[in-house]
């Protein structure tokens, strides 16, 4: 009899977190340095943005340069409060410019993103069909960004109910690495509608990741991320460095914990004898 192993060796689940999601880029760069290249990706919100560019074939440093050159903070157009304060469709041009086709099938690695359907009140996972609309929806932080209307339903940030989407890829990979960039600690000063909205959303999202973290084989969760807010894109190099250094600092622990060496040495198919 032939044992059917999981399709992919390494999976990577990326949480939402606004500019803190730049940590993901540093994590991936450090993984590459040590020969670890995830083969299947999932993400929510900022994790969906980083994840889709990575799944499209971009290298981590290319994604970092994209973030820095785009000056994402200035791309967002402030509006009078209606459905949202900021028009997130400005980011559509980044997707169109850097991904050759608006379809999940064009990606070089399998990619899954979480979204929330406000009409049904349920979380959904998308991994086929039109790509850009679901990535935008996944990154549409409630109140701060305009929601996305797709097929007559209103969709917002996937992190609201599923900020670390692991179930969609857990059974497809041998090893699952989770990266959570919302290390929540006490905050002394909260003033202004943006700060209140952000803190509220972060606390709510934090409640839905515990079960997901437990399903990962290894978790990277740098505590320094709590120093940054959703719009700190001008601190991209610093945030990237936090992800890179945290991953490199723990790389030996990662190898010991999940025995990556053994996984890399195993063949794709393992023959076992019939009983």
CSV table of C-alpha atoms in Angstrom, one decimal:
chain,number,residue,atom,x,y,z
A,1,UNK,CA,0.0,0.0,0.0
A,2,UNK,CA,1.2,3.6,-0.7
A,3,UNK,CA,1.0,6.1,2.0
A,4,UNK,CA,-0.5,9.4,0.7
A,5,UNK,CA,1.5,12.1,2.5
A,6,UNK,CA,0.3,15.7,2.7
A,7,UNK,CA,0.8,17.6,-0.5
A,8,UNK,CA,3.2,20.3,0.8
A,9,UNK,CA,6.1,20.2,3.3
A,10,UNK,CA,5.9,23.7,4.7
A,11,UNK,CA,2.8,25.9,5.1
A,12,UNK,CA,2.8,29.5,6.3
A,13,UNK,CA,-0.2,31.3,8.0
A,14,UNK,CA,0.1,35.1,8.2
A,15,UNK,CA,-2.1,37.2,10.5
A,16,UNK,CA,-3.5,40.7,9.9
A,17,UNK,CA,-2.1,43.8,11.6
A,18,UNK,CA,-1.8,46.8,9.3
A,19,UNK,CA,1.8,48.0,8.9
A,20,UNK,CA,2.8,45.4,11.5
A,21,UNK,CA,2.3,42.9,8.7
A,22,UNK,CA,5.7,44.0,7.4
A,23,UNK,CA,7.0,41.7,10.0
A,24,UNK,CA,5.9,38.8,7.7
A,25,UNK,CA,8.3,40.0,5.1
A,26,UNK,CA,11.2,39.8,7.5
A,27,UNK,CA,10.1,36.4,8.7
A,28,UNK,CA,10.0,35.0,5.1
A,29,UNK,CA,13.4,36.6,4.3
A,30,UNK,CA,14.9,34.9,7.4
A,31,UNK,CA,13.3,31.5,6.5
A,32,UNK,CA,14.8,31.8,3.0
A,33,UNK,CA,18.2,32.5,4.5
A,34,UNK,CA,18.1,29.1,6.2
A,35,UNK,CA,16.7,27.2,3.2
A,36,UNK,CA,13.1,27.2,4.3
A,37,UNK,CA,10.7,28.1,1.5
A,38,UNK,CA,7.0,27.7,2.4
A,39,UNK,CA,5.0,26.1,-0.4
A,40,UNK,CA,1.4,27.0,0.6
A,41,UNK,CA,0.2,30.3,2.1
A,42,UNK,CA,-2.8,31.6,4.0
A,43,UNK,CA,-3.4,35.1,5.3
A,44,UNK,CA,-5.8,37.7,6.7
A,45,UNK,CA,-5.7,41.4,6.1
A,46,UNK,CA,-2.1,42.6,5.9
A,47,UNK,CA,-1.1,38.9,6.0
A,48,UNK,CA,-3.2,38.4,2.9
A,49,UNK,CA,-1.4,41.3,1.1
A,50,UNK,CA,2.0,40.0,1.9
A,51,UNK,CA,0.9,36.4,1.2
A,52,UNK,CA,-0.5,37.1,-2.2
A,53,UNK,CA,2.6,38.9,-3.4
A,54,UNK,CA,4.7,36.0,-2.1
A,55,UNK,CA,2.4,33.4,-3.7
A,56,UNK,CA,2.7,35.4,-6.9
A,57,UNK,CA,6.5,34.7,-7.0
A,58,UNK,CA,7.9,37.9,-5.5
A,59,UNK,CA,10.9,37.6,-3.2
A,60,UNK,CA,10.7,39.1,0.3
A,61,UNK,CA,13.0,42.0,-0.4
A,62,UNK,CA,11.0,42.8,-3.5
A,63,UNK,CA,7.8,43.0,-1.4
A,64,UNK,CA,9.6,45.2,1.1
A,65,UNK,CA,10.7,47.6,-1.6
A,66,UNK,CA,7.1,47.6,-3.0
A,67,UNK,CA,5.8,48.7,0.5
A,68,UNK,CA,8.5,51.4,0.8
A,69,UNK,CA,8.2,52.8,-2.7
A,70,UNK,CA,4.5,52.9,-2.6
A,71,UNK,CA,4.3,55.0,0.5
A,72,UNK,CA,1.1,53.3,1.5
A,73,UNK,CA,0.1,55.8,4.1
A,74,UNK,CA,-0.1,58.6,1.5
A,75,UNK,CA,-2.0,56.3,-1.0
A,76,UNK,CA,-5.1,56.3,1.1
A,77,UNK,CA,-7.6,59.1,0.5
A,78,UNK,CA,-9.2,60.4,3.7
A,79,UNK,CA,-13.0,60.9,3.4
A,80,UNK,CA,-15.9,62.1,5.5
A,81,UNK,CA,-17.1,59.2,7.6
A,82,UNK,CA,-19.7,57.1,5.7
A,83,UNK,CA,-19.0,53.4,5.3
A,84,UNK,CA,-15.3,54.0,6.1
A,85,UNK,CA,-12.7,56.7,6.5
A,86,UNK,CA,-10.2,55.5,3.9
A,87,UNK,CA,-10.7,54.3,0.3
A,88,UNK,CA,-8.7,51.0,0.2
A,89,UNK,CA,-9.1,50.6,-3.5
A,90,UNK,CA,-6.0,52.7,-4.0
A,91,UNK,CA,-4.1,49.5,-3.3
A,92,UNK,CA,-5.8,47.8,-6.3
A,93,UNK,CA,-3.1,49.4,-8.5
A,94,UNK,CA,-0.4,47.5,-6.6
A,95,UNK,CA,-2.1,44.2,-7.2
A,96,UNK,CA,-2.7,45.0,-10.9
A,97,UNK,CA,0.9,46.1,-11.4
A,98,UNK,CA,2.6,43.2,-9.7
A,99,UNK,CA,0.3,40.2,-10.3
A,100,UNK,CA,-0.1,39.2,-13.9
A,101,UNK,CA,-3.8,38.1,-13.8
A,102,UNK,CA,-6.8,38.7,-11.5
A,103,UNK,CA,-7.2,35.1,-10.7
A,104,UNK,CA,-6.1,32.7,-8.0
A,105,UNK,CA,-5.0,30.3,-10.7
A,106,UNK,CA,-2.2,32.6,-11.8
A,107,UNK,CA,-0.3,32.3,-8.5
A,108,UNK,CA,2.8,30.2,-8.2
A,109,UNK,CA,1.9,28.9,-4.8
A,110,UNK,CA,-1.5,27.9,-3.4
A,111,UNK,CA,-3.0,30.9,-1.5
A,112,UNK,CA,-6.0,31.2,0.8
A,113,UNK,CA,-7.3,34.4,2.3
A,114,UNK,CA,-10.0,34.9,5.0
A,115,UNK,CA,-12.8,37.5,4.7
A,116,UNK,CA,-15.9,38.2,6.7
A,117,UNK,CA,-19.3,38.4,5.2
A,118,UNK,CA,-21.2,41.1,7.1
A,119,UNK,CA,-24.5,40.0,5.8
A,120,UNK,CA,-24.3,36.4,7.0
A,121,UNK,CA,-22.0,37.2,9.9
A,122,UNK,CA,-19.7,34.4,9.0
A,123,UNK,CA,-16.0,34.1,8.1
A,124,UNK,CA,-15.2,32.7,4.6
A,125,UNK,CA,-12.1,31.4,3.0
A,126,UNK,CA,-11.3,32.2,-0.6
A,127,UNK,CA,-8.9,30.4,-2.9
A,128,UNK,CA,-10.3,30.4,-6.4
A,129,UNK,CA,-11.8,32.7,-9.0
A,130,UNK,CA,-11.2,36.4,-9.0
A,131,UNK,CA,-8.3,37.3,-6.8
A,132,UNK,CA,-8.0,41.0,-6.3
A,133,UNK,CA,-11.5,41.6,-4.9
A,134,UNK,CA,-11.0,39.1,-2.1
A,135,UNK,CA,-7.6,40.4,-1.2
A,136,UNK,CA,-9.0,43.9,-0.9
A,137,UNK,CA,-11.9,42.6,1.2
A,138,UNK,CA,-9.6,40.7,3.5
A,139,UNK,CA,-7.7,44.0,4.1
A,140,UNK,CA,-10.8,46.2,4.7
A,141,UNK,CA,-10.5,46.9,8.4
A,142,UNK,CA,-14.0,47.8,9.6
A,143,UNK,CA,-14.7,51.5,10.1
A,144,UNK,CA,-11.2,52.5,9.0
A,145,UNK,CA,-11.6,51.2,5.4
A,146,UNK,CA,-14.6,51.1,3.1
A,147,UNK,CA,-16.1,47.6,2.8
A,148,UNK,CA,-16.1,45.7,-0.4
A,149,UNK,CA,-19.4,44.8,-2.1
A,150,UNK,CA,-19.1,41.5,-3.9
A,151,UNK,CA,-21.9,39.6,-5.5
A,152,UNK,CA,-24.4,41.7,-3.5
A,153,UNK,CA,-22.8,41.0,-0.1
A,154,UNK,CA,-20.7,43.3,2.0
A,155,UNK,CA,-17.3,42.0,3.0
A,156,UNK,CA,-14.7,43.3,5.4
A,157,UNK,CA,-11.4,42.3,7.0
A,158,UNK,CA,-11.0,38.6,7.4
A,159,UNK,CA,-9.1,39.1,10.7
A,160,UNK,CA,-12.3,40.2,12.4
A,161,UNK,CA,-13.3,36.6,12.9
A,162,UNK,CA,-10.3,34.6,11.6
A,163,UNK,CA,-7.1,36.5,11.9
A,164,UNK,CA,-4.8,33.5,11.5
A,165,UNK,CA,-6.5,31.2,8.9
A,166,UNK,CA,-4.9,27.8,9.5
A,167,UNK,CA,-7.7,25.3,9.1
A,168,UNK,CA,-7.7,25.9,5.3
A,169,UNK,CA,-4.1,24.6,4.9
A,170,UNK,CA,-3.4,22.6,8.1
A,171,UNK,CA,-4.3,19.3,6.5
A,172,UNK,CA,-2.4,20.1,3.3
A,173,UNK,CA,1.1,20.6,4.8
A,174,UNK,CA,3.5,18.6,6.9
A,175,UNK,CA,4.7,21.6,8.9
A,176,UNK,CA,2.7,24.7,9.6
A,177,UNK,CA,4.4,27.9,10.7
A,178,UNK,CA,2.2,30.7,12.1
A,179,UNK,CA,3.2,34.3,12.3
A,180,UNK,CA,1.1,36.6,14.6
A,181,UNK,CA,2.0,40.3,14.6
A,182,UNK,CA,-0.5,41.6,17.1
A,183,UNK,CA,1.2,41.1,20.4
A,184,UNK,CA,-1.2,43.0,22.7
A,185,UNK,CA,0.0,44.7,25.8
A,186,UNK,CA,-1.3,47.6,27.9
A,187,UNK,CA,-1.6,51.0,26.1
A,188,UNK,CA,-1.5,54.1,28.2
A,189,UNK,CA,-2.8,56.8,25.8
A,190,UNK,CA,-5.6,56.3,23.3
A,191,UNK,CA,-7.0,59.4,21.6
A,192,UNK,CA,-8.7,60.1,18.4
A,193,UNK,CA,-11.1,58.0,16.3
A,194,UNK,CA,-8.4,56.1,14.5
A,195,UNK,CA,-6.6,55.1,17.7
A,196,UNK,CA,-9.9,54.0,19.3
A,197,UNK,CA,-11.0,52.1,16.2
A,198,UNK,CA,-7.7,50.4,15.9
A,199,UNK,CA,-7.3,49.4,19.5
A,200,UNK,CA,-10.9,48.0,19.5
A,201,UNK,CA,-10.4,46.0,16.4
A,202,UNK,CA,-7.0,44.6,17.6
A,203,UNK,CA,-8.5,43.5,20.9
A,204,UNK,CA,-11.4,41.8,19.2
A,205,UNK,CA,-9.2,40.1,16.6
A,206,UNK,CA,-6.8,38.8,19.3
A,207,UNK,CA,-9.6,36.7,20.8
A,208,UNK,CA,-10.0,34.6,17.7
A,209,UNK,CA,-6.3,33.5,17.2
A,210,UNK,CA,-5.7,31.3,20.3
A,211,UNK,CA,-7.2,28.2,18.8
A,212,UNK,CA,-5.4,28.8,15.5
A,213,UNK,CA,-2.0,29.3,17.2
A,214,UNK,CA,-2.4,26.0,18.9
A,215,UNK,CA,-2.8,24.2,15.6
A,216,UNK,CA,0.6,25.5,14.3
A,217,UNK,CA,3.8,23.5,14.7
A,218,UNK,CA,5.7,26.7,15.3
A,219,UNK,CA,4.7,30.2,16.1
A,220,UNK,CA,6.5,33.5,15.6
A,221,UNK,CA,5.0,36.3,17.6
A,222,UNK,CA,7.5,39.2,18.2
A,223,UNK,CA,6.5,41.2,21.3
A,224,UNK,CA,8.0,44.4,19.8
A,225,UNK,CA,5.1,44.6,17.3
A,226,UNK,CA,3.0,46.3,20.0
A,227,UNK,CA,5.1,49.5,19.6
A,228,UNK,CA,3.6,50.1,16.1
A,229,UNK,CA,0.2,51.0,14.8
A,230,UNK,CA,-1.7,50.2,11.6
A,231,UNK,CA,-0.3,53.1,9.7
A,232,UNK,CA,3.4,53.0,10.5
A,233,UNK,CA,4.4,52.2,7.0
A,234,UNK,CA,7.1,54.8,7.2
A,235,UNK,CA,8.8,52.5,9.7
A,236,UNK,CA,9.0,49.6,7.2
A,237,UNK,CA,12.7,48.9,7.6
A,238,UNK,CA,12.4,48.7,11.4
A,239,UNK,CA,9.3,46.5,11.4
A,240,UNK,CA,11.0,44.2,8.7
A,241,UNK,CA,14.1,43.9,10.9
A,242,UNK,CA,12.0,42.8,13.9
A,243,UNK,CA,10.5,39.9,11.9
A,244,UNK,CA,13.9,38.9,10.5
A,245,UNK,CA,15.8,39.1,13.8
A,246,UNK,CA,13.1,37.3,15.7
A,247,UNK,CA,13.0,34.4,13.2
A,248,UNK,CA,16.8,34.2,13.0
A,249,UNK,CA,17.1,34.3,16.8
A,250,UNK,CA,14.7,31.3,17.1
A,251,UNK,CA,15.8,29.4,14.0
A,252,UNK,CA,17.6,26.6,16.0
A,253,UNK,CA,14.6,26.3,18.2
A,254,UNK,CA,12.5,26.0,15.1
A,255,UNK,CA,14.6,23.2,13.7
A,256,UNK,CA,14.6,21.3,17.0
A,257,UNK,CA,10.9,21.7,17.5
A,258,UNK,CA,9.6,20.7,14.2
A,259,UNK,CA,12.5,18.6,12.9
A,260,UNK,CA,12.7,20.4,9.5
A,261,UNK,CA,15.8,18.5,8.6
A,262,UNK,CA,13.9,15.2,8.7
A,263,UNK,CA,11.1,16.7,6.6
A,264,UNK,CA,13.5,17.9,3.9
A,265,UNK,CA,15.2,14.5,3.7
A,266,UNK,CA,12.0,12.5,3.4
A,267,UNK,CA,10.8,11.5,-0.1
A,268,UNK,CA,7.5,12.7,-1.4
A,269,UNK,CA,6.0,9.2,-1.4
A,270,UNK,CA,6.7,6.7,1.3
A,271,UNK,CA,6.0,3.1,0.5
A,272,UNK,CA,4.9,0.9,3.3
A,273,UNK,CA,4.1,-2.8,3.3
A,274,UNK,CA,0.6,-4.2,3.2
A,275,UNK,CA,-0.4,-5.8,6.5
